[in-house]
Every structure is written in structure tokens, then in C-alpha cells.
């Protein structure tokens, strides 16, 4: 989640799903950004279509077996706009959760649209148990203030924020190990300290990413030793540790 658009939630959701699958887990990815779906593009799934059975929709199979569902797979043209009010969005979310054959998953990653509107509210009211939300930000005071609203919203509706991710945190100069913070100083430490939410990872910019997306390739699969890939490995490792601790605490308390 993030209260702000343009922070890279879809990249984080897509590559996190791949990194989880690379760890041997069964993963699904649901893109609920109806007006601007893009997770499928990061996974090289442009122009794919889901399958149909008698009573279920079969999600598109993405890299490393990730099951992917997006409204982008259902619109007649890639540029077709989705002009929906709240009730239609809420109905679509329920259908995507209940009428898609997700199978037996270890993780269902949900890519949310910006803001704290109908989609987030419907999700909170529909899904009985959500492990938690990841809050995505960038190095920007403007983003920090908007993201703080998303954190407070998530707490109010019962989708506990369990981790912070700072995207576009820094840039490695090619051929050197020098980090450049081209968008300014990190703000994620301030958010972590104020709201007591752990930092999962700081994701670097990678100038090769646009070319990989254009060609339908997955950078963190093709270049597993890259700084980008390493940062997602770190994020997934930290996330799994947090969830293990949460589950252990719940077991001890009898929940």
C-alpha cells in the first residue's frame, strides 16, 4: 500500500512475488489497480488471457509459477479505460478473490491502487484474515506525509502495517560501488521510528529495468547477482522472519 501514486508499488508487488516464488513458495499476485494495472507488464505477461472452466477463472501463469490475475487480462484493448464507480469495484474485488482458481497458495500478494478508497476498504471488509500490509514509499518529504496517512488508514481498518519498503532509494554508478541518493535523503527511517514499523529493504534504481520491461524479461531472474535482485532477496527474507514471529506469537496466545 501507499497513499501516493508513482512510488513503484506494482514493481515491488511483482518482483516480491517472483522473489517469494524463487524461495520455493507457491505465490499468487492479484492486481487491484483497476484504472492503471501494470503488474503484468513487470512480469512479461502483456496480452495474456486467463483460462475458463465451468465455475472458475484460471489465472495466468507467470514466471516461476506465480499465478497472476489482473483486469488488464480482461479488457478488449490494452488502452481501454475502466470507468467504474465504487460499487462496481467492490463487486469486482469480491469476484477476483472468490471466482479465480488460486489453488493452494502460500502467499497471495495484492497490488493496491494509490490512496485509501473503495478498493482498500472492500479488501479489509471482505478478507477475514490478512497477514499484513507493506507500505511503499520513496525518498521524498511529500511522499512521507502522504504515506503516513496510508499507515494510519491501514491500522484503522485492521490491515496491520508489518513492513516499510523504500523504492528508488539510491543509485549505483555503473562500474563503481558508489551510491548516489538522487532523490534526496532517505525518509523511511523517520517513518519506521515514528510508527514502529520495521524496514524490509531499500530498493535501488536500476537503469536497465525499463529495457527489461519493454522486452518482457524479469531482471531479478536474468541477473540474480544484481543490486536490485539482492535487495528483493533481503526484503523477502525480512518479511518471512516477521511473519514467522507473528505466527509464533499468535500460536502462543492461542489465536
PDB file of C-alpha atoms in Angstrom:
ATOM      1  CA  UNK A   1       0.000   0.000   0.000  1.00  0.00           C
ATOM      2  CA  UNK A   2       0.878   3.647  -0.297  1.00  0.00           C
ATOM      3  CA  UNK A   3      -1.160   6.788  -0.076  1.00  0.00           C
ATOM      4  CA  UNK A   4       0.741   8.149  -3.052  1.00  0.00           C
ATOM      5  CA  UNK A   5       0.908   7.161  -6.707  1.00  0.00           C
ATOM      6  CA  UNK A   6       4.161   6.811  -8.590  1.00  0.00           C
ATOM      7  CA  UNK A   7       6.175   5.219  -5.793  1.00  0.00           C
ATOM      8  CA  UNK A   8       6.509   1.875  -7.577  1.00  0.00           C
ATOM      9  CA  UNK A   9       4.014  -0.344  -5.762  1.00  0.00           C
ATOM     10  CA  UNK A  10       3.464  -2.523  -8.834  1.00  0.00           C
ATOM     11  CA  UNK A  11       7.176  -3.152  -9.290  1.00  0.00           C
ATOM     12  CA  UNK A  12       7.514  -4.006  -5.603  1.00  0.00           C
ATOM     13  CA  UNK A  13       4.485  -6.339  -5.663  1.00  0.00           C
ATOM     14  CA  UNK A  14       5.527  -8.068  -8.900  1.00  0.00           C
ATOM     15  CA  UNK A  15       9.170  -8.619  -8.069  1.00  0.00           C
ATOM     16  CA  UNK A  16       8.347  -9.561  -4.482  1.00  0.00           C
ATOM     17  CA  UNK A  17       6.033 -12.279  -5.827  1.00  0.00           C
ATOM     18  CA  UNK A  18       8.872 -13.565  -8.021  1.00  0.00           C
ATOM     19  CA  UNK A  19      11.356 -13.435  -5.138  1.00  0.00           C
ATOM     20  CA  UNK A  20       8.941 -15.375  -2.915  1.00  0.00           C
ATOM     21  CA  UNK A  21       8.452 -17.980  -5.644  1.00  0.00           C
ATOM     22  CA  UNK A  22      12.228 -18.196  -6.050  1.00  0.00           C
ATOM     23  CA  UNK A  23      12.310 -19.191  -2.373  1.00  0.00           C
ATOM     24  CA  UNK A  24      10.204 -22.240  -3.196  1.00  0.00           C
ATOM     25  CA  UNK A  25       6.824 -20.820  -2.164  1.00  0.00           C
ATOM     26  CA  UNK A  26       3.512 -21.033  -4.034  1.00  0.00           C
ATOM     27  CA  UNK A  27       2.557 -17.469  -4.871  1.00  0.00           C
ATOM     28  CA  UNK A  28      -0.357 -15.611  -6.423  1.00  0.00           C
ATOM     29  CA  UNK A  29      -0.442 -11.963  -7.478  1.00  0.00           C
ATOM     30  CA  UNK A  30      -3.705 -10.013  -7.705  1.00  0.00           C
ATOM     31  CA  UNK A  31      -3.597  -6.540  -9.254  1.00  0.00           C
ATOM     32  CA  UNK A  32      -6.433  -4.417  -7.838  1.00  0.00           C
ATOM     33  CA  UNK A  33      -5.343  -1.212  -9.555  1.00  0.00           C
ATOM     34  CA  UNK A  34      -8.270  -1.282 -11.960  1.00  0.00           C
ATOM     35  CA  UNK A  35      -7.599   2.107 -13.541  1.00  0.00           C
ATOM     36  CA  UNK A  36      -3.883   1.617 -14.122  1.00  0.00           C
ATOM     37  CA  UNK A  37      -2.891  -2.054 -13.922  1.00  0.00           C
ATOM     38  CA  UNK A  38       0.794  -2.650 -14.590  1.00  0.00           C
ATOM     39  CA  UNK A  39       1.952  -5.660 -12.566  1.00  0.00           C
ATOM     40  CA  UNK A  40       1.526  -7.898 -15.610  1.00  0.00           C
ATOM     41  CA  UNK A  41       3.962  -5.720 -17.564  1.00  0.00           C
ATOM     42  CA  UNK A  42       6.726  -6.171 -14.992  1.00  0.00           C
ATOM     43  CA  UNK A  43       6.192  -9.938 -15.271  1.00  0.00           C
ATOM     44  CA  UNK A  44       6.286 -10.088 -19.071  1.00  0.00           C
ATOM     45  CA  UNK A  45       2.596 -11.007 -19.383  1.00  0.00           C
ATOM     46  CA  UNK A  46       1.381  -8.399 -21.861  1.00  0.00           C
ATOM     47  CA  UNK A  47      -1.609  -9.559 -23.974  1.00  0.00           C
ATOM     48  CA  UNK A  48      -2.155 -12.743 -21.957  1.00  0.00           C
ATOM     49  CA  UNK A  49      -5.655 -14.036 -21.254  1.00  0.00           C
ATOM     50  CA  UNK A  50      -6.937 -16.128 -18.319  1.00  0.00           C
ATOM     51  CA  UNK A  51      -8.475 -19.536 -18.861  1.00  0.00           C
ATOM     52  CA  UNK A  52     -12.052 -20.532 -18.053  1.00  0.00           C
ATOM     53  CA  UNK A  53     -13.547 -23.664 -16.519  1.00  0.00           C
ATOM     54  CA  UNK A  54     -17.178 -24.394 -15.690  1.00  0.00           C
ATOM     55  CA  UNK A  55     -17.130 -22.430 -12.448  1.00  0.00           C
ATOM     56  CA  UNK A  56     -13.756 -20.699 -12.115  1.00  0.00           C
ATOM     57  CA  UNK A  57     -11.409 -18.332 -13.890  1.00  0.00           C
ATOM     58  CA  UNK A  58      -7.899 -19.735 -14.298  1.00  0.00           C
ATOM     59  CA  UNK A  59      -5.226 -17.141 -13.524  1.00  0.00           C
ATOM     60  CA  UNK A  60      -2.390 -16.531 -15.955  1.00  0.00           C
ATOM     61  CA  UNK A  61       0.771 -18.431 -15.060  1.00  0.00           C
ATOM     62  CA  UNK A  62       3.689 -16.054 -14.707  1.00  0.00           C
ATOM     63  CA  UNK A  63       7.406 -16.567 -14.114  1.00  0.00           C
ATOM     64  CA  UNK A  64       8.397 -19.301 -11.640  1.00  0.00           C
ATOM     65  CA  UNK A  65       4.774 -20.441 -11.499  1.00  0.00           C
ATOM     66  CA  UNK A  66       3.363 -17.237  -9.989  1.00  0.00           C
ATOM     67  CA  UNK A  67      -0.408 -17.156 -10.578  1.00  0.00           C
ATOM     68  CA  UNK A  68      -1.408 -13.708 -11.805  1.00  0.00           C
ATOM     69  CA  UNK A  69      -4.796 -12.054 -12.200  1.00  0.00           C
ATOM     70  CA  UNK A  70      -5.367  -8.533 -13.452  1.00  0.00           C
ATOM     71  CA  UNK A  71      -8.170  -6.605 -15.075  1.00  0.00           C
ATOM     72  CA  UNK A  72      -5.650  -5.912 -17.837  1.00  0.00           C
ATOM     73  CA  UNK A  73      -6.167  -9.518 -18.967  1.00  0.00           C
ATOM     74  CA  UNK A  74      -9.905  -8.917 -19.417  1.00  0.00           C
ATOM     75  CA  UNK A  75     -10.113  -5.565 -21.211  1.00  0.00           C
ATOM     76  CA  UNK A  76     -10.555  -5.701 -25.011  1.00  0.00           C
ATOM     77  CA  UNK A  77      -7.606  -3.405 -25.735  1.00  0.00           C
ATOM     78  CA  UNK A  78      -4.536  -2.510 -23.706  1.00  0.00           C
ATOM     79  CA  UNK A  79      -5.502   1.164 -23.753  1.00  0.00           C
ATOM     80  CA  UNK A  80      -9.173   0.568 -22.878  1.00  0.00           C
ATOM     81  CA  UNK A  81     -10.129   2.697 -19.857  1.00  0.00           C
ATOM     82  CA  UNK A  82     -12.031   1.267 -16.907  1.00  0.00           C
ATOM     83  CA  UNK A  83     -14.735   3.733 -15.859  1.00  0.00           C
ATOM     84  CA  UNK A  84     -16.185   2.293 -12.673  1.00  0.00           C
ATOM     85  CA  UNK A  85     -17.717   3.727  -9.557  1.00  0.00           C
ATOM     86  CA  UNK A  86     -17.197   2.275  -6.098  1.00  0.00           C
ATOM     87  CA  UNK A  87     -19.907  -0.448  -6.106  1.00  0.00           C
ATOM     88  CA  UNK A  88     -18.598  -1.964  -9.339  1.00  0.00           C
ATOM     89  CA  UNK A  89     -15.068  -2.003  -7.969  1.00  0.00           C
ATOM     90  CA  UNK A  90     -16.214  -3.683  -4.770  1.00  0.00           C
ATOM     91  CA  UNK A  91     -18.104  -6.341  -6.721  1.00  0.00           C
ATOM     92  CA  UNK A  92     -15.096  -6.993  -8.966  1.00  0.00           C
ATOM     93  CA  UNK A  93     -12.767  -7.384  -5.978  1.00  0.00           C
ATOM     94  CA  UNK A  94     -15.041  -9.998  -4.406  1.00  0.00           C
ATOM     95  CA  UNK A  95     -15.239 -11.880  -7.714  1.00  0.00           C
ATOM     96  CA  UNK A  96     -11.472 -11.813  -8.224  1.00  0.00           C
ATOM     97  CA  UNK A  97     -10.946 -13.199  -4.740  1.00  0.00           C
ATOM     98  CA  UNK A  98     -13.636 -15.891  -4.837  1.00  0.00           C
ATOM     99  CA  UNK A  99     -14.135 -16.849  -8.501  1.00  0.00           C
ATOM    100  CA  UNK A 100     -10.497 -17.229  -9.532  1.00  0.00           C
ATOM    101  CA  UNK A 101      -8.917 -20.651  -9.084  1.00  0.00           C
ATOM    102  CA  UNK A 102      -5.993 -19.574  -6.921  1.00  0.00           C
ATOM    103  CA  UNK A 103      -5.417 -23.090  -5.644  1.00  0.00           C
ATOM    104  CA  UNK A 104      -3.360 -23.804  -2.539  1.00  0.00           C
ATOM    105  CA  UNK A 105      -1.103 -20.757  -2.119  1.00  0.00           C
ATOM    106  CA  UNK A 106       1.488 -19.870   0.478  1.00  0.00           C
ATOM    107  CA  UNK A 107       1.146 -16.177  -0.396  1.00  0.00           C
ATOM    108  CA  UNK A 108      -1.356 -14.024  -2.233  1.00  0.00           C
ATOM    109  CA  UNK A 109       0.309 -10.689  -2.962  1.00  0.00           C
ATOM    110  CA  UNK A 110      -2.213  -7.927  -3.666  1.00  0.00           C
ATOM    111  CA  UNK A 111      -1.103  -4.861  -5.611  1.00  0.00           C
ATOM    112  CA  UNK A 112      -3.246  -1.965  -4.422  1.00  0.00           C
ATOM    113  CA  UNK A 113      -4.018   1.320  -6.192  1.00  0.00           C
ATOM    114  CA  UNK A 114      -2.869   4.602  -4.671  1.00  0.00           C
ATOM    115  CA  UNK A 115      -4.909   6.090  -1.880  1.00  0.00           C
ATOM    116  CA  UNK A 116      -7.279   4.794   0.762  1.00  0.00           C
ATOM    117  CA  UNK A 117     -10.537   4.463  -1.140  1.00  0.00           C
ATOM    118  CA  UNK A 118     -13.040   1.785  -2.136  1.00  0.00           C
ATOM    119  CA  UNK A 119     -10.543  -0.911  -3.076  1.00  0.00           C
ATOM    120  CA  UNK A 120      -8.715  -0.884   0.244  1.00  0.00           C
ATOM    121  CA  UNK A 121     -11.945  -0.657   2.234  1.00  0.00           C
ATOM    122  CA  UNK A 122     -13.554  -3.541   0.351  1.00  0.00           C
ATOM    123  CA  UNK A 123     -10.470  -5.693   0.828  1.00  0.00           C
ATOM    124  CA  UNK A 124     -10.401  -5.001   4.562  1.00  0.00           C
ATOM    125  CA  UNK A 125     -14.098  -5.837   4.890  1.00  0.00           C
ATOM    126  CA  UNK A 126     -14.042  -8.925   2.637  1.00  0.00           C
ATOM    127  CA  UNK A 127     -10.942 -10.880   3.602  1.00  0.00           C
ATOM    128  CA  UNK A 128     -11.264 -12.367   7.066  1.00  0.00           C
ATOM    129  CA  UNK A 129      -7.557 -12.597   7.796  1.00  0.00           C
ATOM    130  CA  UNK A 130      -4.787 -10.601   6.163  1.00  0.00           C
ATOM    131  CA  UNK A 131      -1.240 -11.171   7.394  1.00  0.00           C
ATOM    132  CA  UNK A 132      -0.474  -7.501   6.988  1.00  0.00           C
ATOM    133  CA  UNK A 133       0.299  -4.678   4.615  1.00  0.00           C
ATOM    134  CA  UNK A 134       3.608  -3.467   3.236  1.00  0.00           C
ATOM    135  CA  UNK A 135       3.924   0.286   2.962  1.00  0.00           C
ATOM    136  CA  UNK A 136       5.887   1.570  -0.039  1.00  0.00           C
ATOM    137  CA  UNK A 137       7.469   4.998  -0.141  1.00  0.00           C
ATOM    138  CA  UNK A 138      10.247   6.916  -1.897  1.00  0.00           C
ATOM    139  CA  UNK A 139      12.855   9.397  -0.596  1.00  0.00           C
ATOM    140  CA  UNK A 140      10.579  12.435  -0.514  1.00  0.00           C
ATOM    141  CA  UNK A 141       9.077  14.562   2.235  1.00  0.00           C
ATOM    142  CA  UNK A 142       5.895  14.897   0.167  1.00  0.00           C
ATOM    143  CA  UNK A 143       5.625  11.121  -0.160  1.00  0.00           C
ATOM    144  CA  UNK A 144       6.399  10.694   3.532  1.00  0.00           C
ATOM    145  CA  UNK A 145       3.407  12.799   4.570  1.00  0.00           C
ATOM    146  CA  UNK A 146       1.012  11.021   2.213  1.00  0.00           C
ATOM    147  CA  UNK A 147       2.329   7.576   3.141  1.00  0.00           C
ATOM    148  CA  UNK A 148       1.759   8.395   6.810  1.00  0.00           C
ATOM    149  CA  UNK A 149      -1.965   8.653   6.006  1.00  0.00           C
ATOM    150  CA  UNK A 150      -1.865   5.192   4.440  1.00  0.00           C
ATOM    151  CA  UNK A 151      -0.216   3.803   7.576  1.00  0.00           C
ATOM    152  CA  UNK A 152      -2.913   5.291   9.800  1.00  0.00           C
ATOM    153  CA  UNK A 153      -5.642   4.064   7.448  1.00  0.00           C
ATOM    154  CA  UNK A 154      -4.252   0.518   7.456  1.00  0.00           C
ATOM    155  CA  UNK A 155      -4.214   0.488  11.240  1.00  0.00           C
ATOM    156  CA  UNK A 156      -7.792   1.773  11.455  1.00  0.00           C
ATOM    157  CA  UNK A 157      -9.241  -0.875   9.113  1.00  0.00           C
ATOM    158  CA  UNK A 158      -7.280  -3.765  10.587  1.00  0.00           C
ATOM    159  CA  UNK A 159      -4.688  -4.335   7.846  1.00  0.00           C
ATOM    160  CA  UNK A 160      -1.678  -4.071  10.114  1.00  0.00           C
ATOM    161  CA  UNK A 161       1.408  -2.487   8.503  1.00  0.00           C
ATOM    162  CA  UNK A 162       4.182  -5.038   9.048  1.00  0.00           C
ATOM    163  CA  UNK A 163       6.952  -3.573   6.914  1.00  0.00           C
ATOM    164  CA  UNK A 164       8.243  -0.498   5.122  1.00  0.00           C
ATOM    165  CA  UNK A 165       9.909  -0.526   1.706  1.00  0.00           C
ATOM    166  CA  UNK A 166      11.696   2.484   0.269  1.00  0.00           C
ATOM    167  CA  UNK A 167      11.759   2.285  -3.520  1.00  0.00           C
ATOM    168  CA  UNK A 168      14.166   4.295  -5.707  1.00  0.00           C
ATOM    169  CA  UNK A 169      16.235   4.724  -2.582  1.00  0.00           C
ATOM    170  CA  UNK A 170      19.602   5.134  -4.280  1.00  0.00           C
ATOM    171  CA  UNK A 171      21.521   4.540  -7.487  1.00  0.00           C
ATOM    172  CA  UNK A 172      24.769   2.641  -8.016  1.00  0.00           C
ATOM    173  CA  UNK A 173      27.041   4.354 -10.523  1.00  0.00           C
ATOM    174  CA  UNK A 174      27.901   1.761 -13.222  1.00  0.00           C
ATOM    175  CA  UNK A 175      31.385   0.367 -12.763  1.00  0.00           C
ATOM    176  CA  UNK A 176      31.712   1.592  -9.194  1.00  0.00           C
ATOM    177  CA  UNK A 177      30.274   0.808  -5.785  1.00  0.00           C
ATOM    178  CA  UNK A 178      29.389   4.433  -5.155  1.00  0.00           C
ATOM    179  CA  UNK A 179      25.819   5.095  -4.043  1.00  0.00           C
ATOM    180  CA  UNK A 180      24.080   8.267  -5.165  1.00  0.00           C
ATOM    181  CA  UNK A 181      20.899   9.388  -3.440  1.00  0.00           C
ATOM    182  CA  UNK A 182      19.498  11.243  -6.417  1.00  0.00           C
ATOM    183  CA  UNK A 183      16.036  11.793  -4.901  1.00  0.00           C
ATOM    184  CA  UNK A 184      17.427  13.069  -1.630  1.00  0.00           C
ATOM    185  CA  UNK A 185      17.967  11.622   1.798  1.00  0.00           C
ATOM    186  CA  UNK A 186      16.080   8.549   2.934  1.00  0.00           C
ATOM    187  CA  UNK A 187      12.831   9.174   4.817  1.00  0.00           C
ATOM    188  CA  UNK A 188      11.977   5.590   5.683  1.00  0.00           C
ATOM    189  CA  UNK A 189      13.921   5.671   8.959  1.00  0.00           C
ATOM    190  CA  UNK A 190      11.742   8.538  10.162  1.00  0.00           C
ATOM    191  CA  UNK A 191       8.568   6.597   9.351  1.00  0.00           C
ATOM    192  CA  UNK A 192       9.951   3.450  10.952  1.00  0.00           C
ATOM    193  CA  UNK A 193      10.867   5.261  14.153  1.00  0.00           C
ATOM    194  CA  UNK A 194       7.585   7.148  14.416  1.00  0.00           C
ATOM    195  CA  UNK A 195       5.221   4.257  13.676  1.00  0.00           C
ATOM    196  CA  UNK A 196       7.335   1.357  14.996  1.00  0.00           C
ATOM    197  CA  UNK A 197       7.281  -0.478  11.674  1.00  0.00           C
ATOM    198  CA  UNK A 198      10.409  -2.375  10.570  1.00  0.00           C
ATOM    199  CA  UNK A 199      12.210  -1.531   7.338  1.00  0.00           C
ATOM    200  CA  UNK A 200      12.227  -4.525   4.986  1.00  0.00           C
ATOM    201  CA  UNK A 201      14.520  -3.114   2.314  1.00  0.00           C
ATOM    202  CA  UNK A 202      15.721  -0.100   0.407  1.00  0.00           C
ATOM    203  CA  UNK A 203      15.290  -0.809  -3.293  1.00  0.00           C
ATOM    204  CA  UNK A 204      17.821   0.784  -5.681  1.00  0.00           C
ATOM    205  CA  UNK A 205      17.144   2.306  -9.059  1.00  0.00           C
ATOM    206  CA  UNK A 206      18.368   0.134 -11.923  1.00  0.00           C
ATOM    207  CA  UNK A 207      18.799   1.850 -15.317  1.00  0.00           C
ATOM    208  CA  UNK A 208      18.384  -1.490 -17.096  1.00  0.00           C
ATOM    209  CA  UNK A 209      14.882  -2.094 -15.729  1.00  0.00           C
ATOM    210  CA  UNK A 210      12.922  -0.200 -18.456  1.00  0.00           C
ATOM    211  CA  UNK A 211      14.600  -2.252 -21.191  1.00  0.00           C
ATOM    212  CA  UNK A 212      13.788  -5.490 -19.382  1.00  0.00           C
ATOM    213  CA  UNK A 213      10.139  -4.467 -19.001  1.00  0.00           C
ATOM    214  CA  UNK A 214       9.966  -3.470 -22.675  1.00  0.00           C
ATOM    215  CA  UNK A 215      11.277  -6.887 -23.723  1.00  0.00           C
ATOM    216  CA  UNK A 216       9.092  -8.840 -21.298  1.00  0.00           C
ATOM    217  CA  UNK A 217      12.053 -10.047 -19.261  1.00  0.00           C
ATOM    218  CA  UNK A 218      12.438 -10.262 -15.477  1.00  0.00           C
ATOM    219  CA  UNK A 219      15.604  -8.503 -14.356  1.00  0.00           C
ATOM    220  CA  UNK A 220      15.914 -10.236 -10.988  1.00  0.00           C
ATOM    221  CA  UNK A 221      15.675 -13.638 -12.707  1.00  0.00           C
ATOM    222  CA  UNK A 222      18.123 -12.866 -15.505  1.00  0.00           C
ATOM    223  CA  UNK A 223      20.575 -11.050 -13.201  1.00  0.00           C
ATOM    224  CA  UNK A 224      20.291 -12.725  -9.776  1.00  0.00           C
ATOM    225  CA  UNK A 225      23.509 -11.076  -8.535  1.00  0.00           C
ATOM    226  CA  UNK A 226      22.401  -7.519  -9.336  1.00  0.00           C
ATOM    227  CA  UNK A 227      21.851  -4.983  -6.537  1.00  0.00           C
ATOM    228  CA  UNK A 228      18.139  -4.945  -7.425  1.00  0.00           C
ATOM    229  CA  UNK A 229      17.857  -8.711  -7.066  1.00  0.00           C
ATOM    230  CA  UNK A 230      19.813  -8.676  -3.801  1.00  0.00           C
ATOM    231  CA  UNK A 231      17.510  -6.023  -2.352  1.00  0.00           C
ATOM    232  CA  UNK A 232      14.429  -8.130  -3.115  1.00  0.00           C
ATOM    233  CA  UNK A 233      16.079 -11.178  -1.557  1.00  0.00           C
ATOM    234  CA  UNK A 234      16.689  -9.081   1.554  1.00  0.00           C
ATOM    235  CA  UNK A 235      13.098  -7.864   1.553  1.00  0.00           C
ATOM    236  CA  UNK A 236      11.648 -11.369   1.294  1.00  0.00           C
ATOM    237  CA  UNK A 237      13.986 -12.725   3.972  1.00  0.00           C
ATOM    238  CA  UNK A 238      12.985  -9.963   6.377  1.00  0.00           C
ATOM    239  CA  UNK A 239       9.302 -10.407   5.534  1.00  0.00           C
ATOM    240  CA  UNK A 240       9.375 -14.151   6.192  1.00  0.00           C
ATOM    241  CA  UNK A 241      11.105 -13.599   9.523  1.00  0.00           C
ATOM    242  CA  UNK A 242       8.466 -11.063  10.562  1.00  0.00           C
ATOM    243  CA  UNK A 243       5.611 -13.370   9.568  1.00  0.00           C
ATOM    244  CA  UNK A 244       7.198 -16.304  11.394  1.00  0.00           C
ATOM    245  CA  UNK A 245       7.414 -14.182  14.538  1.00  0.00           C
ATOM    246  CA  UNK A 246       3.785 -13.074  14.153  1.00  0.00           C
ATOM    247  CA  UNK A 247       2.608 -16.661  13.669  1.00  0.00           C
ATOM    248  CA  UNK A 248       4.649 -17.853  16.654  1.00  0.00           C
ATOM    249  CA  UNK A 249       3.143 -15.138  18.853  1.00  0.00           C
ATOM    250  CA  UNK A 250      -0.374 -15.998  17.656  1.00  0.00           C
ATOM    251  CA  UNK A 251       0.176 -19.691  18.403  1.00  0.00           C
ATOM    252  CA  UNK A 252       1.415 -18.966  21.919  1.00  0.00           C
ATOM    253  CA  UNK A 253      -1.559 -16.707  22.624  1.00  0.00           C
ATOM    254  CA  UNK A 254      -3.971 -19.364  21.345  1.00  0.00           C
ATOM    255  CA  UNK A 255      -5.195 -17.359  18.379  1.00  0.00           C
TER     256      UNK A 255
END
